[in-house]
């Protein structure tokens, strides 16, 4: 019985997506006679000791530490004590940061050094020998001997000071180099967007219109890059590795979108950072600029500030504190910004002809004042709108050559590369991200430059304040970019590497299959929304595009809908924005404690969909209702690596069933609204943990109606995935 429970505990820990990747490369055995938590030997051999017989969270911590040591120890030279010191501290810091992500703040750490090594500042030189005394017994390498050279501790301290920010698990490093919205809430294990940089396969996710938790495929892409970075850090070659990674990402995007090379790509942490870069480029010709923002309420919340050349948050992507709303140094004070709304005061879509006429009038009025116009085209908005009319816009460009800059906000990335190439051929710049349709981690943006925009970088200089947001390696090598920062945004580069994995997986699916899979899913979910009396479709036309062979981007892949207020009936007032935001959070929480027992399984589902979009409504509280969004992303099409061998039709049927469960949970929440509102439960990264009937915490299991993590039939497959799992002792 003890051995069975122990085996299942280890299997559950090893089945954690963020541990599984490194575990497949190691030989793992268990010997309860070993007093230390583990022992790492040459050849990636790990022996787990008696401390790994306890609670899963502790076992996971020790295993994460052991896996990092096993991987990095391959870089050790038996004759170099400094190399061994670096490896020990690097692995321990990675494990310490893993623990801080994994455990509540008030939970005692399993080792006394955890909080010291998880700190933002490296430990002082004086305590390094004491820390190493606790770390050294965990690994044995050929030729290992005691460290007695005092100078080595000085060298180690200097290395730690230089390398400290780059050491950690990939899920921690990817949360850096953005802004506060990437920070993990310790109460929920999720960030501002309700998602995680760790895989979350047990959750139902249709949130690609906002942000998605990292997939197992994306995690693998990011982790492989992180391991290479960790090895470069040990060898004091981190700058070279990051420079190479930046060039690789930019070259990949150039190839994906059919650009001549990486010098046509600008990387940026978010779509809002991209908007600031766009304005910087538009000001280079020296004229005063007026930005025309199409439906700013349906783009990023900071875009209006960025389009004025103002700081849009209290901290930049490079970690510098700034004053939100203040002009970024070097941007012209006379920059103006006007809005081109797509909806009227009642929330209804304005007629296309009216929008086009307003756009033309505003452009001509600004040009008549001697100003340069920077027009933001939406392809697509948060609710899937494409505007203004492209044919009319091209007519304006032809009428006023060289006076009108057009940038296409394609940050949703719900269009084929051929569409992007067509925009670029018109001389229009294009904003994209890897974090929307492609379902990469949030905060990975890019600006694609046509030749005419790229040529501007050969003269003048970018605003000096842009150095607080961007590094030279993220921009084309040019005269104008020399004032940018000289460092590296490792979080941005790792996030793009994760998104790149998703993009590569999508490219392996023929366009015809992409179109068919999307059509099947969207048709079924549209019917589900229409059939639910608690929901009301938000009218949104499909994107009006020229037909291409086997195209898939003329389908509306963002399904937006309103929800009835719990006190009303269908056709009356929809749920106001404030309460819709609560509903959005509760969908992502386990509500089983607040509903009838027969509905507990449905209520326990963690459902992550697109954040509510504010829509004007005269009768709603605050004058705004919230439109929820259920979106189809690239991962819906390509699946996960664990889906290999699964019939595509069966997998799509499961995705459709999951989408219907989301709609059913919305109705359930409305039925039990008052009780849920009184408790106001928070979202959670993982399902609840519950002891088994015997109360043995060593065999806890997640309560989830999805079988991703709880199906013990996966045990055999997992045993074959790792080199060995053997039990020693009794």
XYZ file of C-alpha atoms in Angstrom:
730
model
C 0.000 0.000 0.000
C 2.821 2.379 0.923
C 4.718 1.589 -2.248
C 1.580 2.021 -4.388
C 0.815 5.430 -2.885
C 4.410 6.485 -3.232
C 4.496 5.486 -6.875
C 1.302 7.394 -7.630
C 2.574 10.484 -5.805
C 5.764 10.556 -7.837
C 3.868 9.904 -11.034
C 1.554 12.812 -10.329
C 4.513 15.092 -9.611
C 6.357 13.930 -12.714
C 3.187 14.500 -14.731
C 3.339 18.217 -13.992
C 3.928 19.800 -17.408
C 6.688 22.112 -16.192
C 8.650 19.131 -14.777
C 7.968 16.546 -17.438
C 10.202 18.039 -20.133
C 13.456 17.857 -18.170
C 12.435 14.581 -16.503
C 12.329 12.764 -19.843
C 16.074 13.328 -20.190
C 17.000 11.942 -16.764
C 17.193 8.546 -15.069
C 15.242 8.855 -11.826
C 15.346 6.295 -9.016
C 14.114 6.367 -5.429
C 16.009 5.138 -2.381
C 14.393 6.003 0.987
C 17.700 5.098 2.676
C 19.202 8.305 1.275
C 18.900 11.000 3.946
C 19.321 13.944 1.603
C 16.384 15.069 -0.570
C 18.197 13.736 -3.611
C 21.595 13.011 -5.071
C 22.670 13.845 -8.619
C 25.284 11.735 -10.338
C 26.997 11.960 -13.700
C 24.921 11.095 -16.761
C 21.777 12.860 -15.511
C 21.149 10.220 -12.846
C 18.941 11.342 -9.962
C 18.409 9.356 -6.768
C 15.514 10.728 -4.701
C 15.865 10.319 -0.940
C 13.554 10.046 2.056
C 12.537 13.761 2.072
C 10.792 12.993 -1.216
C 8.272 10.780 0.570
C 6.225 13.748 1.705
C 3.673 16.215 0.402
C 3.579 16.732 -3.343
C 4.536 20.382 -3.321
C 7.737 19.562 -1.420
C 8.485 16.606 -3.683
C 8.018 18.849 -6.725
C 10.459 21.398 -5.281
C 13.164 18.811 -4.661
C 12.624 17.237 -8.048
C 12.847 20.626 -9.790
C 16.127 21.266 -7.975
C 17.470 17.851 -8.937
C 16.467 18.193 -12.582
C 18.207 21.555 -12.908
C 21.353 20.218 -11.274
C 21.350 17.173 -13.536
C 21.050 19.246 -16.693
C 23.589 21.911 -15.710
C 26.124 19.458 -14.287
C 26.910 18.375 -17.815
C 28.582 21.772 -18.193
C 30.884 21.207 -15.222
C 34.596 20.663 -15.562
C 35.890 18.326 -12.809
C 38.986 20.473 -12.416
C 37.145 23.779 -12.087
C 35.764 24.445 -8.626
C 34.265 27.758 -9.733
C 32.214 25.958 -12.363
C 30.831 23.621 -9.708
C 29.979 26.568 -7.457
C 28.131 28.337 -10.260
C 26.114 25.246 -11.086
C 25.138 24.634 -7.459
C 23.925 28.188 -6.904
C 22.234 28.447 -10.290
C 20.247 25.242 -9.745
C 19.338 26.203 -6.187
C 18.131 29.675 -7.216
C 16.018 28.151 -9.972
C 14.455 25.745 -7.466
C 13.923 28.550 -4.940
C 12.077 30.698 -7.463
C 10.075 27.632 -8.496
C 8.980 27.222 -4.869
C 7.960 30.862 -4.562
C 5.722 30.445 -7.617
C 4.357 27.144 -6.370
C 3.548 27.790 -2.712
C 1.570 30.317 -0.652
C 3.708 33.032 0.897
C 2.979 31.870 4.441
C 3.963 28.233 3.793
C 7.340 27.354 5.374
C 9.979 26.665 2.748
C 11.424 23.149 2.616
C 15.014 24.446 2.914
C 16.385 27.363 4.939
C 18.121 28.879 1.909
C 15.023 29.146 -0.294
C 13.985 32.732 0.444
C 17.579 33.956 0.356
C 18.195 32.530 -3.104
C 14.749 33.548 -4.397
C 15.395 37.172 -3.448
C 15.773 39.866 -6.103
C 19.288 40.544 -4.765
C 22.085 37.960 -4.651
C 23.373 36.810 -1.249
C 26.304 38.639 0.285
C 29.817 37.341 -0.226
C 30.128 36.422 3.465
C 27.356 33.811 3.545
C 28.226 32.027 0.299
C 30.372 29.301 1.961
C 27.615 28.569 4.462
C 25.046 28.245 1.686
C 27.307 25.962 -0.302
C 27.716 23.657 2.693
C 23.985 22.913 2.366
C 24.100 22.516 -1.412
C 27.293 20.538 -2.026
C 26.119 17.117 -0.730
C 23.405 17.025 -3.409
C 25.745 16.459 -6.325
C 28.845 14.367 -6.891
C 31.066 14.847 -9.927
C 34.311 13.123 -10.896
C 37.228 14.923 -9.301
C 35.006 16.880 -6.877
C 36.865 18.253 -3.885
C 36.315 20.768 -1.104
C 36.426 24.477 -1.957
C 39.144 26.167 0.075
C 40.411 28.946 -2.199
C 39.170 32.262 -0.785
C 39.521 33.946 -4.180
C 36.914 31.565 -5.598
C 34.255 33.024 -3.323
C 35.094 36.501 -4.568
C 34.814 35.305 -8.151
C 31.523 33.555 -7.391
C 30.094 36.673 -5.753
C 31.010 38.813 -8.764
C 29.429 36.258 -11.110
C 26.231 36.095 -9.054
C 25.858 39.885 -9.080
C 26.151 39.900 -12.853
C 24.022 36.826 -13.567
C 21.360 36.917 -10.851
C 18.459 38.342 -12.950
C 18.933 35.666 -15.638
C 18.726 32.674 -13.291
C 15.365 31.045 -12.663
C 12.733 28.729 -14.103
C 11.379 29.734 -17.481
C 7.921 30.454 -16.067
C 9.470 33.120 -13.824
C 11.786 34.595 -16.457
C 8.946 34.888 -18.987
C 6.960 37.005 -16.525
C 9.692 39.667 -16.660
C 10.320 42.432 -19.166
C 6.697 43.511 -19.494
C 4.745 45.383 -16.852
C 2.768 44.718 -13.682
C 0.084 42.853 -15.601
C 2.476 39.909 -15.919
C 2.990 39.628 -12.163
C 1.556 36.515 -10.581
C -1.078 37.119 -7.894
C 0.002 34.854 -5.015
C -3.631 34.306 -4.102
C -4.537 32.813 -7.467
C -1.331 31.689 -9.162
C -2.454 33.731 -12.184
C -1.559 37.105 -13.663
C -3.769 40.109 -14.467
C -5.119 38.317 -17.533
C -6.184 35.252 -15.542
C -3.517 33.072 -17.128
C -0.163 31.527 -16.295
C 3.281 31.099 -17.831
C 3.011 27.476 -16.738
C 0.901 25.042 -18.750
C -2.651 24.726 -17.453
C -4.045 21.790 -19.452
C -6.846 21.046 -17.002
C -8.518 24.403 -17.718
C -10.888 25.095 -20.597
C -9.305 27.937 -22.550
C -10.857 30.021 -25.329
C -9.207 33.311 -24.324
C -7.029 34.014 -27.356
C -8.718 37.390 -27.928
C -7.107 38.505 -24.626
C -4.309 36.185 -23.474
C -3.760 32.471 -22.969
C -1.915 30.369 -20.449
C 1.190 28.809 -21.889
C 0.610 25.498 -23.650
C 2.825 22.469 -23.182
C 4.210 23.063 -26.664
C 4.898 26.716 -25.935
C 6.454 25.838 -22.595
C 8.778 23.406 -24.334
C 9.865 26.089 -26.814
C 10.540 28.569 -24.028
C 12.227 26.039 -21.755
C 14.608 24.794 -24.423
C 15.710 28.387 -25.027
C 15.968 28.949 -21.264
C 18.242 25.927 -20.800
C 20.561 27.211 -23.504
C 20.564 30.614 -21.811
C 21.352 29.021 -18.432
C 24.362 27.250 -19.936
C 25.510 30.490 -21.558
C 25.215 32.271 -18.212
C 27.487 29.654 -16.638
C 30.028 30.257 -19.407
C 29.799 34.067 -19.067
C 28.340 34.233 -22.575
C 24.808 35.452 -21.801
C 25.026 38.616 -23.987
C 26.084 36.584 -27.019
C 23.296 34.056 -26.423
C 20.638 36.750 -26.036
C 21.867 38.618 -29.111
C 21.610 35.399 -31.121
C 18.147 34.693 -29.730
C 16.927 38.185 -30.658
C 18.202 37.809 -34.211
C 16.687 34.340 -34.503
C 13.251 35.540 -33.396
C 13.324 38.512 -35.748
C 14.504 36.315 -38.632
C 11.699 33.839 -37.943
C 9.080 36.594 -38.056
C 10.564 38.029 -41.243
C 10.336 34.633 -42.912
C 6.834 33.978 -41.570
C 5.476 37.236 -42.980
C 7.532 37.224 -46.191
C 9.832 40.146 -45.405
C 13.357 40.421 -46.865
C 15.087 39.963 -43.512
C 15.233 40.663 -39.792
C 16.037 44.351 -40.370
C 12.362 44.819 -41.217
C 11.291 43.584 -37.748
C 11.014 45.519 -34.488
C 10.336 43.535 -31.318
C 8.376 45.075 -28.457
C 6.899 43.812 -25.224
C 3.277 44.545 -26.075
C 0.982 46.014 -28.680
C 1.061 49.239 -26.689
C 4.862 49.335 -26.804
C 4.544 48.798 -30.553
C 2.168 51.784 -30.803
C 4.808 53.951 -29.112
C 7.411 52.708 -31.608
C 5.038 53.499 -34.484
C 4.653 57.095 -33.331
C 8.413 57.424 -32.959
C 8.890 56.371 -36.580
C 6.107 58.663 -37.783
C 7.756 61.690 -36.146
C 11.132 61.101 -37.864
C 10.232 63.141 -40.990
C 9.973 66.180 -38.710
C 6.329 67.224 -39.160
C 3.790 67.509 -36.325
C 1.785 64.274 -36.165
C -1.899 63.634 -35.563
C -2.774 60.041 -34.777
C -6.226 58.817 -35.791
C -7.130 55.861 -33.607
C -9.845 53.585 -34.917
C -12.073 52.454 -32.023
C -9.498 52.996 -29.245
C -11.891 51.336 -26.778
C -11.410 48.108 -28.742
C -7.610 48.168 -28.648
C -5.149 48.125 -25.743
C -6.107 50.416 -22.869
C -2.748 52.213 -23.004
C -2.752 52.853 -26.764
C -4.295 56.380 -26.551
C -1.499 57.463 -24.190
C 1.192 55.840 -26.337
C -0.285 57.555 -29.389
C 0.298 60.898 -27.676
C 3.908 59.920 -26.969
C 3.133 59.564 -23.270
C 4.099 56.928 -20.723
C 1.232 54.431 -20.534
C 2.147 52.723 -17.243
C 4.130 53.412 -14.084
C 6.945 51.115 -15.194
C 8.448 50.416 -18.595
C 9.193 47.023 -20.096
C 12.841 47.461 -19.080
C 11.870 48.014 -15.438
C 12.329 51.786 -15.233
C 9.900 53.771 -13.086
C 8.123 56.544 -14.999
C 5.190 58.883 -14.507
C 2.132 57.573 -16.329
C 0.683 60.210 -18.648
C 3.853 62.289 -18.829
C 5.457 62.900 -22.220
C 8.240 60.460 -23.067
C 11.501 62.331 -23.497
C 12.095 63.328 -27.104
C 8.529 62.943 -28.364
C 7.025 66.199 -29.725
C 4.710 68.055 -27.380
C 2.401 69.024 -30.251
C 1.431 65.427 -31.088
C -2.342 65.120 -31.293
C -4.670 62.143 -31.186
C -8.286 61.815 -32.318
C -10.635 58.873 -32.161
C -12.599 57.290 -34.990
C -15.433 55.447 -33.213
C -17.039 52.365 -34.760
C -20.058 52.300 -32.435
C -22.653 54.903 -31.547
C -23.733 55.982 -28.078
C -26.091 52.996 -27.847
C -23.342 50.511 -28.683
C -24.594 49.799 -32.208
C -22.159 49.596 -35.105
C -22.042 52.767 -37.183
C -22.753 52.257 -40.908
C -19.571 51.620 -42.863
C -20.209 54.589 -45.162
C -20.505 56.881 -42.155
C -17.231 55.612 -40.670
C -15.485 56.034 -44.028
C -16.770 59.594 -44.455
C -15.640 60.516 -40.930
C -12.198 59.068 -41.605
C -11.794 60.924 -44.899
C -12.952 64.204 -43.382
C -10.579 63.936 -40.419
C -7.584 63.052 -42.591
C -8.179 65.985 -44.934
C -8.734 68.386 -42.069
C -5.454 67.430 -40.372
C -3.466 67.528 -43.613
C -4.871 70.977 -44.368
C -3.311 72.173 -41.111
C 0.123 71.036 -42.303
C 0.193 68.013 -40.028
C 1.300 64.487 -40.819
C -1.439 61.884 -40.256
C -0.803 58.509 -38.643
C -3.889 56.368 -39.140
C -4.407 53.146 -37.183
C -6.380 50.528 -39.124
C -7.949 47.722 -37.073
C -7.537 44.168 -38.349
C -9.119 43.060 -36.064
C -10.555 44.795 -32.976
C -11.309 43.099 -29.660
C -14.714 42.115 -31.006
C -13.444 41.130 -34.444
C -14.025 44.313 -36.469
C -12.000 45.321 -39.558
C -12.118 49.077 -40.227
C -11.998 51.548 -41.840
C -12.740 50.559 -45.425
C -9.440 49.555 -47.048
C -10.349 50.605 -50.572
C -11.281 54.116 -49.438
C -8.124 54.308 -47.368
C -5.967 53.375 -50.335
C -7.649 56.181 -52.253
C -6.581 58.653 -49.566
C -2.991 57.398 -49.720
C -2.974 57.831 -53.491
C -4.416 61.331 -53.162
C -1.882 62.450 -50.535
C 1.345 60.551 -51.276
C 3.976 60.760 -48.550
C 1.721 62.652 -46.121
C -0.293 59.815 -44.641
C 1.257 57.021 -42.567
C -0.871 53.918 -42.185
C -0.241 51.250 -39.572
C -2.426 48.167 -39.453
C -3.156 47.004 -35.912
C -3.198 43.264 -36.554
C -2.277 42.443 -32.968
C -5.040 39.836 -32.872
C -3.040 38.092 -35.681
C -6.237 36.565 -37.089
C -5.133 36.845 -40.691
C -3.034 34.872 -43.111
C 0.549 35.958 -43.905
C -0.566 36.802 -47.450
C -2.783 39.592 -46.058
C 0.135 41.049 -44.139
C 2.293 40.963 -47.268
C -0.416 42.853 -49.139
C -0.472 45.564 -46.454
C 3.314 45.887 -46.516
C 3.340 46.121 -50.317
C 1.113 49.213 -49.968
C 3.744 50.814 -47.755
C 1.709 50.248 -44.578
C 3.396 49.100 -41.381
C 1.794 46.199 -39.491
C 1.551 45.548 -35.746
C 1.381 41.886 -34.671
C 1.677 39.822 -31.512
C 2.339 36.189 -30.754
C -0.008 36.256 -27.783
C -3.503 36.491 -29.285
C -4.535 34.098 -32.074
C -1.232 32.231 -31.851
C -1.846 31.632 -28.094
C 1.707 32.423 -27.075
C 2.298 34.045 -23.669
C 1.061 37.627 -23.202
C 3.392 40.525 -23.946
C 5.194 39.568 -27.128
C 4.683 42.163 -29.851
C 6.355 43.141 -33.108
C 6.212 45.838 -35.757
C 6.689 44.844 -39.400
C 8.287 47.597 -41.477
C 7.773 48.204 -45.193
C 10.829 49.494 -47.017
C 9.715 53.142 -46.841
C 9.409 53.015 -43.042
C 12.696 51.155 -42.623
C 14.471 53.794 -44.719
C 13.597 56.455 -42.114
C 15.982 54.797 -39.678
C 18.934 55.789 -41.844
C 18.558 59.416 -40.848
C 17.763 61.304 -37.666
C 17.389 59.657 -34.277
C 14.570 58.014 -32.357
C 13.273 59.901 -29.293
C 15.731 59.533 -26.427
C 13.034 58.334 -24.028
C 12.427 55.253 -26.160
C 15.585 53.809 -24.555
C 13.453 53.179 -21.457
C 11.339 50.761 -23.497
C 13.559 49.156 -26.133
C 16.991 47.675 -26.723
C 19.106 47.995 -29.852
C 18.940 44.235 -30.496
C 15.153 44.502 -30.915
C 15.409 47.069 -33.728
C 17.142 47.127 -37.111
C 20.812 48.066 -36.988
C 20.729 51.729 -38.025
C 21.844 55.247 -37.213
C 18.522 56.202 -35.636
C 18.610 53.296 -33.153
C 21.995 53.991 -31.589
C 20.399 55.792 -28.659
C 18.370 52.758 -27.592
C 19.396 50.692 -24.574
C 22.270 48.259 -25.038
C 20.882 45.436 -22.912
C 18.479 42.567 -23.504
C 14.880 41.821 -22.547
C 15.193 38.105 -21.807
C 11.521 37.787 -20.872
C 10.391 39.164 -24.226
C 12.716 36.867 -26.158
C 11.652 33.758 -24.237
C 7.976 34.640 -24.698
C 8.491 35.005 -28.433
C 10.278 31.656 -28.515
C 7.212 30.083 -26.892
C 4.903 31.798 -29.406
C 7.195 30.696 -32.211
C 6.565 27.065 -31.261
C 2.812 27.615 -31.644
C 3.262 29.384 -34.986
C 5.414 26.552 -36.301
C 2.788 24.004 -35.252
C 0.061 25.942 -37.065
C 2.166 26.177 -40.223
C 2.311 22.376 -40.345
C -1.484 22.236 -40.830
C -2.677 22.720 -44.459
C -4.758 25.875 -44.900
C -7.723 23.826 -46.059
C -7.672 21.843 -42.802
C -7.312 25.047 -40.773
C -10.397 26.486 -42.479
C -12.429 23.303 -41.974
C -11.544 22.938 -38.303
C -12.339 26.558 -37.564
C -15.606 26.375 -39.474
C -16.693 23.252 -37.603
C -15.944 24.771 -34.212
C -17.372 28.228 -34.900
C -20.618 26.903 -36.371
C -21.258 24.634 -33.401
C -20.460 27.283 -30.792
C -22.508 29.918 -32.625
C -25.485 27.573 -32.412
C -24.814 27.035 -28.714
C -24.796 30.764 -27.995
C -27.965 31.338 -30.052
C -29.769 28.519 -28.253
C -28.925 29.814 -24.770
C -31.685 32.168 -23.498
C -29.199 33.802 -21.113
C -26.989 35.064 -23.957
C -27.335 37.526 -26.802
C -24.988 37.744 -29.764
C -23.196 41.025 -30.256
C -23.600 41.772 -33.978
C -20.244 41.579 -35.704
C -19.716 41.065 -39.431
C -17.158 38.620 -40.735
C -13.962 40.308 -41.997
C -14.458 41.569 -45.543
C -11.429 40.268 -47.412
C -10.506 39.204 -50.915
C -10.900 35.459 -51.321
C -7.747 33.330 -51.353
C -7.446 29.587 -52.036
C -8.357 27.713 -48.849
C -8.317 30.885 -46.768
C -9.524 30.715 -43.195
C -9.372 34.375 -42.151
C -12.698 35.438 -43.683
C -14.409 33.670 -40.790
C -15.277 35.550 -37.610
C -13.074 33.777 -35.057
C -14.076 36.008 -32.112
C -17.605 35.243 -30.909
C -18.815 38.129 -28.742
C -21.993 38.047 -26.704
C -23.871 39.832 -23.946
C -25.195 38.120 -20.831
C -28.565 38.846 -19.262
C -28.509 40.411 -15.822
C -29.467 37.775 -13.196
C -32.501 39.789 -12.093
C -33.838 40.246 -15.638
C -35.244 38.093 -18.406
C -34.075 37.677 -21.989
C -34.321 40.793 -24.082
C -34.160 43.167 -21.146
C -30.968 44.817 -19.814
C -27.715 42.885 -20.257
C -25.217 42.476 -17.456
C -23.414 45.741 -16.701
C -19.655 45.943 -17.160
C -18.728 45.729 -13.462
C -20.731 42.566 -12.861
C -19.645 41.109 -16.200
C -16.068 41.389 -14.992
C -17.058 39.431 -11.895
C -18.682 36.778 -14.053
C -15.507 36.564 -16.119
C -13.458 35.947 -12.955
C -15.883 33.410 -11.540
C -15.798 31.391 -14.743
C -12.095 30.893 -14.037
C -12.735 29.761 -10.455
C -13.916 26.574 -8.788
C -17.512 27.340 -7.741
C -18.490 23.835 -6.630
C -19.000 24.975 -3.019
C -21.706 27.475 -4.015
C -24.041 25.434 -6.229
C -26.294 22.403 -5.788
C -24.318 19.174 -5.476
C -25.604 17.794 -8.766
C -24.040 20.818 -10.528
C -20.712 20.668 -8.678
C -18.733 19.098 -11.534
C -19.773 21.841 -13.959
C -19.137 24.565 -11.371
C -15.646 23.214 -10.664
C -14.492 23.696 -14.257
C -11.891 26.410 -14.699
C -13.006 28.318 -17.809
C -10.858 31.072 -19.271
C -12.343 33.226 -22.042
C -11.813 36.748 -23.402
C -12.071 39.672 -20.983
C -15.278 41.747 -21.212
C -15.214 44.581 -23.737
C -17.052 47.772 -22.632
C -20.080 48.466 -24.860
C -22.273 51.578 -24.395
C -25.799 50.887 -23.158
C -28.073 53.652 -21.873
C -29.968 51.460 -19.366
C -26.989 49.688 -17.826
C -25.362 50.729 -14.570
C -22.535 53.091 -15.427
C -23.787 53.298 -19.009
C -21.741 50.269 -20.087
C -22.376 46.570 -20.520
C -19.691 43.914 -20.958
C -19.312 41.750 -24.046
C -17.679 38.418 -23.271
C -15.677 36.702 -25.998
C -15.205 33.049 -26.812
C -12.423 32.813 -29.389
C -10.845 30.248 -31.670
C -7.050 30.303 -31.578
C -4.219 28.490 -33.293
C -4.019 25.891 -30.534
C -7.598 24.873 -31.290
C -6.426 23.986 -34.799
C -3.060 22.389 -34.080
C -3.880 20.726 -30.764
C -1.246 19.767 -28.213
C 1.612 17.252 -28.582
C -0.361 14.959 -26.255
C -3.133 14.927 -28.887
C -0.917 13.189 -31.438
C -2.667 10.092 -32.710
C -6.073 11.407 -31.630
C -8.564 11.573 -34.461
C -8.969 15.285 -35.421
C -12.745 14.956 -35.555
C -12.844 13.452 -32.053
C -10.553 16.168 -30.715
C -12.694 18.896 -32.279
C -15.807 17.305 -30.788
C -14.193 17.571 -27.365
C -13.299 21.232 -27.970
C -16.899 21.968 -28.963
C -18.154 20.155 -25.887
C -15.829 22.240 -23.710
C -17.113 25.464 -25.295
C -20.689 24.412 -24.566
C -19.690 23.733 -20.965
C -18.464 27.320 -20.696
C -21.892 28.544 -21.815
C -23.587 26.186 -19.377
C -21.434 27.430 -16.514
C -22.443 31.016 -17.327
C -26.103 30.042 -16.949
C -25.343 28.201 -13.724
C -23.636 31.296 -12.301
C -26.684 33.417 -13.118
C -28.908 30.928 -11.299
C -26.726 30.993 -8.165
C -25.586 34.603 -8.496
C -26.379 35.871 -4.984
C -24.607 33.049 -3.172
C -21.554 33.244 -5.424
C -21.454 37.044 -5.154
C -21.468 36.830 -1.368
C -18.406 34.557 -1.423
C -16.778 36.294 -4.424
C -14.315 33.444 -5.073
C -11.032 34.128 -6.842
C -9.774 32.370 -9.973
C -7.149 29.677 -9.450
C -4.251 28.270 -11.435
C -5.075 24.640 -10.709
C -8.099 22.661 -9.563
C -8.629 22.207 -5.854
C -6.490 19.728 -3.933
C -8.393 17.276 -1.779
C -7.121 14.425 0.435
C -8.284 10.935 -0.478
C -10.734 9.047 1.714
C -7.926 7.771 3.935
C -6.717 11.316 4.514
C -3.242 10.481 3.224
C -1.796 13.736 1.904
C 0.884 11.846 0.019
C -1.774 10.706 -2.440
C -3.784 13.886 -2.940
C -5.528 14.225 -6.269
C -6.791 17.177 -8.226
C -10.566 17.477 -8.519
C -11.241 18.145 -12.162
C -13.784 16.920 -14.667
C -11.093 16.967 -17.352
C -8.905 13.881 -17.426
C -5.659 15.642 -18.326
C -3.937 15.245 -14.962
C -5.958 12.627 -13.057
C -6.178 9.653 -15.376
C -3.863 7.036 -13.880
C -3.941 5.085 -17.109
C -1.222 7.541 -18.174
C 1.136 5.900 -15.682
C 2.491 3.369 -18.156
C 3.100 6.030 -20.785
C 4.837 8.202 -18.223
C 7.060 5.349 -17.074
C 8.248 4.873 -20.626
C 8.749 8.632 -21.025
C 11.376 8.739 -18.269
C 14.337 6.443 -18.454
C 13.399 4.555 -15.263
C 11.403 4.889 -12.072
C 12.592 2.291 -9.556
C 11.733 1.810 -5.878
C 14.540 1.004 -3.454
C 14.103 0.052 0.170
C 10.816 -0.709 1.860
